[in-house]
CSV table of C-alpha atoms in Angstrom, one decimal:
chain,number,residue,atom,x,y,z
O,1,MET,CA,41.0,12.8,56.7
O,2,LEU,CA,39.6,9.2,57.7
O,3,LYS,CA,38.2,10.8,60.8
O,4,GLN,CA,36.4,13.3,59.0
O,5,LEU,CA,34.9,10.8,56.4
O,6,ILE,CA,33.8,8.7,59.3
O,7,TYR,CA,32.1,11.6,61.0
O,8,VAL,CA,30.4,12.7,57.9
O,9,THR,CA,29.2,9.3,57.1
O,10,LEU,CA,27.8,8.8,60.8
O,11,VAL,CA,26.2,12.2,60.8
O,12,LEU,CA,24.8,12.1,57.1
O,13,ALA,CA,23.7,8.5,56.8
O,14,PRO,CA,20.5,8.8,59.1
O,15,ILE,CA,19.7,11.9,57.3
O,16,CYS,CA,20.0,10.1,53.8
O,17,ARG,CA,18.0,7.2,55.2
O,18,LEU,CA,15.1,9.5,56.6
O,19,HIS,CA,15.0,11.2,53.2
O,20,ALA,CA,14.9,8.0,51.2
O,21,GLN,CA,11.9,6.9,53.5
O,22,ILE,CA,10.1,9.9,53.0
O,23,GLN,CA,10.6,9.9,49.2
O,24,SER,CA,9.7,6.1,49.0
O,25,SER,CA,6.6,6.4,51.1
O,26,ASP,CA,5.3,8.3,48.3
O,27,SER,CA,7.5,9.9,45.8
O,28,LEU,CA,4.6,11.8,44.0
O,29,LEU,CA,3.3,13.5,47.4
O,30,GLY,CA,6.8,14.3,48.2
O,31,ARG,CA,7.3,16.1,44.9
O,32,LEU,CA,4.4,18.5,45.8
O,33,ILE,CA,6.1,20.0,48.8
O,34,GLY,CA,7.0,23.6,48.3
O,35,THR,CA,5.8,26.9,47.0
O,36,TRP,CA,4.4,27.1,43.7
O,37,VAL,CA,2.7,29.4,41.1
O,38,LEU,CA,-0.4,28.2,39.5
O,39,ARG,CA,-1.3,29.8,36.1
O,40,GLY,CA,-3.8,28.8,33.4
O,41,ASP,CA,-7.4,28.6,32.5
O,42,ILE,CA,-10.0,28.1,34.9
O,43,ALA,CA,-13.9,28.4,33.7
O,44,ARG,CA,-12.5,30.2,30.5
O,45,LYS,CA,-10.7,32.9,32.8
O,46,GLN,CA,-7.0,33.3,33.1
O,47,VAL,CA,-5.8,33.1,36.7
O,48,VAL,CA,-2.7,33.1,38.8
O,49,HIS,CA,-2.7,31.6,42.3
O,50,ASP,CA,-0.2,30.9,44.9
O,51,VAL,CA,0.0,27.5,46.1
O,52,THR,CA,1.9,26.2,49.2
O,53,CYS,CA,2.1,22.3,49.9
O,54,GLN,CA,3.5,20.9,53.3
O,55,TRP,CA,3.5,17.6,55.0
O,56,VAL,CA,1.0,17.8,58.0
O,57,LEU,CA,0.0,15.2,60.7
O,58,ASN,CA,3.2,13.2,61.0
O,59,ARG,CA,3.7,13.2,57.3
O,60,GLU,CA,0.3,11.3,56.8
O,61,TYR,CA,-1.0,14.0,54.5
O,62,VAL,CA,0.0,17.1,52.3
O,63,GLN,CA,-1.8,20.2,52.9
O,64,MET,CA,-2.3,22.3,49.6
O,65,ARG,CA,-3.2,25.8,50.3
O,66,GLU,CA,-4.3,27.6,47.2
O,67,VAL,CA,-5.0,31.3,47.1
O,68,SER,CA,-5.7,33.6,44.0
O,69,ARG,CA,-4.0,36.7,43.6
O,70,LYS,CA,-7.2,38.3,42.3
O,71,ARG,CA,-9.0,39.9,45.1
O,72,ARG,CA,-12.8,40.7,45.8
O,73,ALA,CA,-14.1,44.1,46.3
O,74,ASP,CA,-14.2,43.4,50.2
O,75,GLY,CA,-10.2,42.4,49.8
O,76,ALA,CA,-10.7,38.8,50.3
O,77,PRO,CA,-9.1,36.2,47.6
O,78,ASP,CA,-11.4,35.6,44.6
O,79,TYR,CA,-10.7,31.8,45.4
O,80,GLU,CA,-9.2,29.9,48.2
O,81,ALA,CA,-8.8,26.3,49.0
O,82,ILE,CA,-7.1,23.9,51.6
O,83,VAL,CA,-6.9,20.5,50.3
O,84,TYR,CA,-5.6,17.5,52.1
O,85,ILE,CA,-4.2,14.6,50.0
O,86,GLY,CA,-3.1,11.2,51.5
O,87,ARG,CA,-2.2,7.7,50.5
O,88,ASP,CA,-3.3,4.4,52.0
O,89,PRO,CA,-0.1,2.5,52.5
O,90,GLN,CA,-1.8,-0.7,52.3
O,91,SER,CA,-4.1,-0.1,49.1
O,92,LYS,CA,-1.9,2.6,47.7
O,93,GLN,CA,-5.3,4.4,46.9
O,94,TYR,CA,-5.0,8.3,47.1
O,95,ALA,CA,-7.8,10.4,48.5
O,96,ALA,CA,-8.2,14.2,48.5
O,97,LEU,CA,-10.5,16.4,50.7
O,98,TRP,CA,-11.2,19.5,48.8
O,99,LEU,CA,-12.4,22.6,50.8
O,100,ASP,CA,-12.9,25.8,49.2
O,101,ASN,CA,-14.6,29.3,49.4
O,102,THR,CA,-17.0,28.6,46.5
O,103,ALA,CA,-19.8,26.9,48.6
O,104,TYR,CA,-20.2,25.3,52.1
O,105,GLY,CA,-20.1,21.7,51.3
O,106,ALA,CA,-20.8,20.4,55.0
O,107,PHE,CA,-18.0,17.8,54.0
O,108,ALA,CA,-20.3,16.1,51.5
O,109,PRO,CA,-18.9,13.2,49.5
O,110,ALA,CA,-18.6,15.3,46.4
O,111,GLY,CA,-15.6,16.9,48.3
O,112,THR,CA,-13.6,13.9,48.5
O,113,GLY,CA,-11.8,12.3,45.4
O,114,HIS,CA,-10.2,8.9,45.1
O,115,ALA,CA,-7.3,7.8,42.7
O,116,TYR,CA,-4.7,5.3,42.0
O,117,ALA,CA,-1.5,6.7,40.5
O,118,ASN,CA,-0.9,6.0,37.0
O,119,GLY,CA,2.8,6.7,36.2
O,120,ASP,CA,3.5,10.3,37.3
O,121,SER,CA,-0.2,11.2,37.5
O,122,ILE,CA,-2.8,10.9,40.0
O,123,PRO,CA,-6.4,11.0,38.3
O,124,PHE,CA,-8.8,12.0,41.2
O,125,VAL,CA,-12.3,11.2,40.6
O,126,PHE,CA,-14.9,13.4,42.8
O,127,THR,CA,-18.6,11.9,42.8
O,128,ASP,CA,-21.3,14.4,43.1
O,129,SER,CA,-24.1,11.8,42.0
O,130,PRO,CA,-24.1,8.7,40.0
O,131,THR,CA,-24.3,10.7,36.8
O,132,SER,CA,-22.3,13.8,37.9
O,133,HIS,CA,-18.5,13.6,38.5
O,134,VAL,CA,-15.5,16.1,38.6
O,135,PHE,CA,-12.1,14.5,37.3
O,136,ASN,CA,-9.0,16.3,38.5
O,137,THR,CA,-5.8,14.8,37.2
O,138,PHE,CA,-2.5,16.0,38.7
O,139,ILE,CA,0.3,15.1,36.4
O,140,TYR,CA,4.0,15.5,37.2
O,141,HIS,CA,6.7,16.3,34.8
O,142,ARG,CA,10.2,15.3,36.1
O,143,SER,CA,12.1,17.0,33.5
O,144,THR,CA,10.7,20.4,34.4
O,145,ASP,CA,9.8,19.7,38.1
O,146,ALA,CA,6.4,21.1,37.4
O,147,TRP,CA,2.8,19.8,37.7
O,148,GLU,CA,-0.2,20.3,35.7
O,149,SER,CA,-4.0,19.9,36.7
O,150,HIS,CA,-6.7,19.1,34.4
O,151,ILE,CA,-10.2,19.4,35.8
O,152,ASP,CA,-13.1,18.2,33.7
O,153,ASN,CA,-16.8,18.2,34.8
O,154,GLU,CA,-19.1,15.4,33.6
O,155,ALA,CA,-22.9,15.5,33.7
O,156,ALA,CA,-25.1,12.9,32.3
O,157,GLY,CA,-22.3,11.4,30.3
O,158,ALA,CA,-21.0,14.4,28.8
O,159,ARG,CA,-17.5,15.6,29.9
O,160,LYS,CA,-16.4,19.1,29.4
O,161,PRO,CA,-13.0,20.9,30.4
O,162,PHE,CA,-13.2,23.1,33.2
O,163,ALA,CA,-9.6,23.9,34.2
O,164,ARG,CA,-6.1,23.6,32.5
O,165,VAL,CA,-3.4,24.9,34.9
O,166,THR,CA,0.3,24.4,35.4
O,167,LEU,CA,2.3,24.7,38.8
O,168,THR,CA,5.8,25.9,38.6
O,169,ARG,CA,8.1,26.5,41.6
O,170,LYS,CA,8.2,29.9,43.0
């Protein structure tokens, strides 16, 4: 019995340390990993999207791939996005690069948002111009292991809701 206990300890200890390092490096990003169903209201329309999040590039970034279940006449998804989210280990600032099929942005600054975590939320701000912003706040709910995303558009100081969605594990 003692031999088995020693063996289990020697085998599992490095795995547990690795898991702890990954979680401690950024516990919020780690909670995004997995497959999700996104449901809610975007631009006053009810939507259902499939979302997959995975670590990429040596666990420096989370790649989020979002695909709507609704299809266009040509069979392509009505909406599709690939988002890369990372966090600077020194400043603790998050950055998100949002690429989607709504318009070619040539990697414009408006496609990159920045945020500092506020508890279990990450309030990204994407800047189109000095008077135009998109606020996308990801909110993690520990009790249900689910996320919300609230997106608001701001133009000339007026902020209006654009999306209220929930991500639940598939």
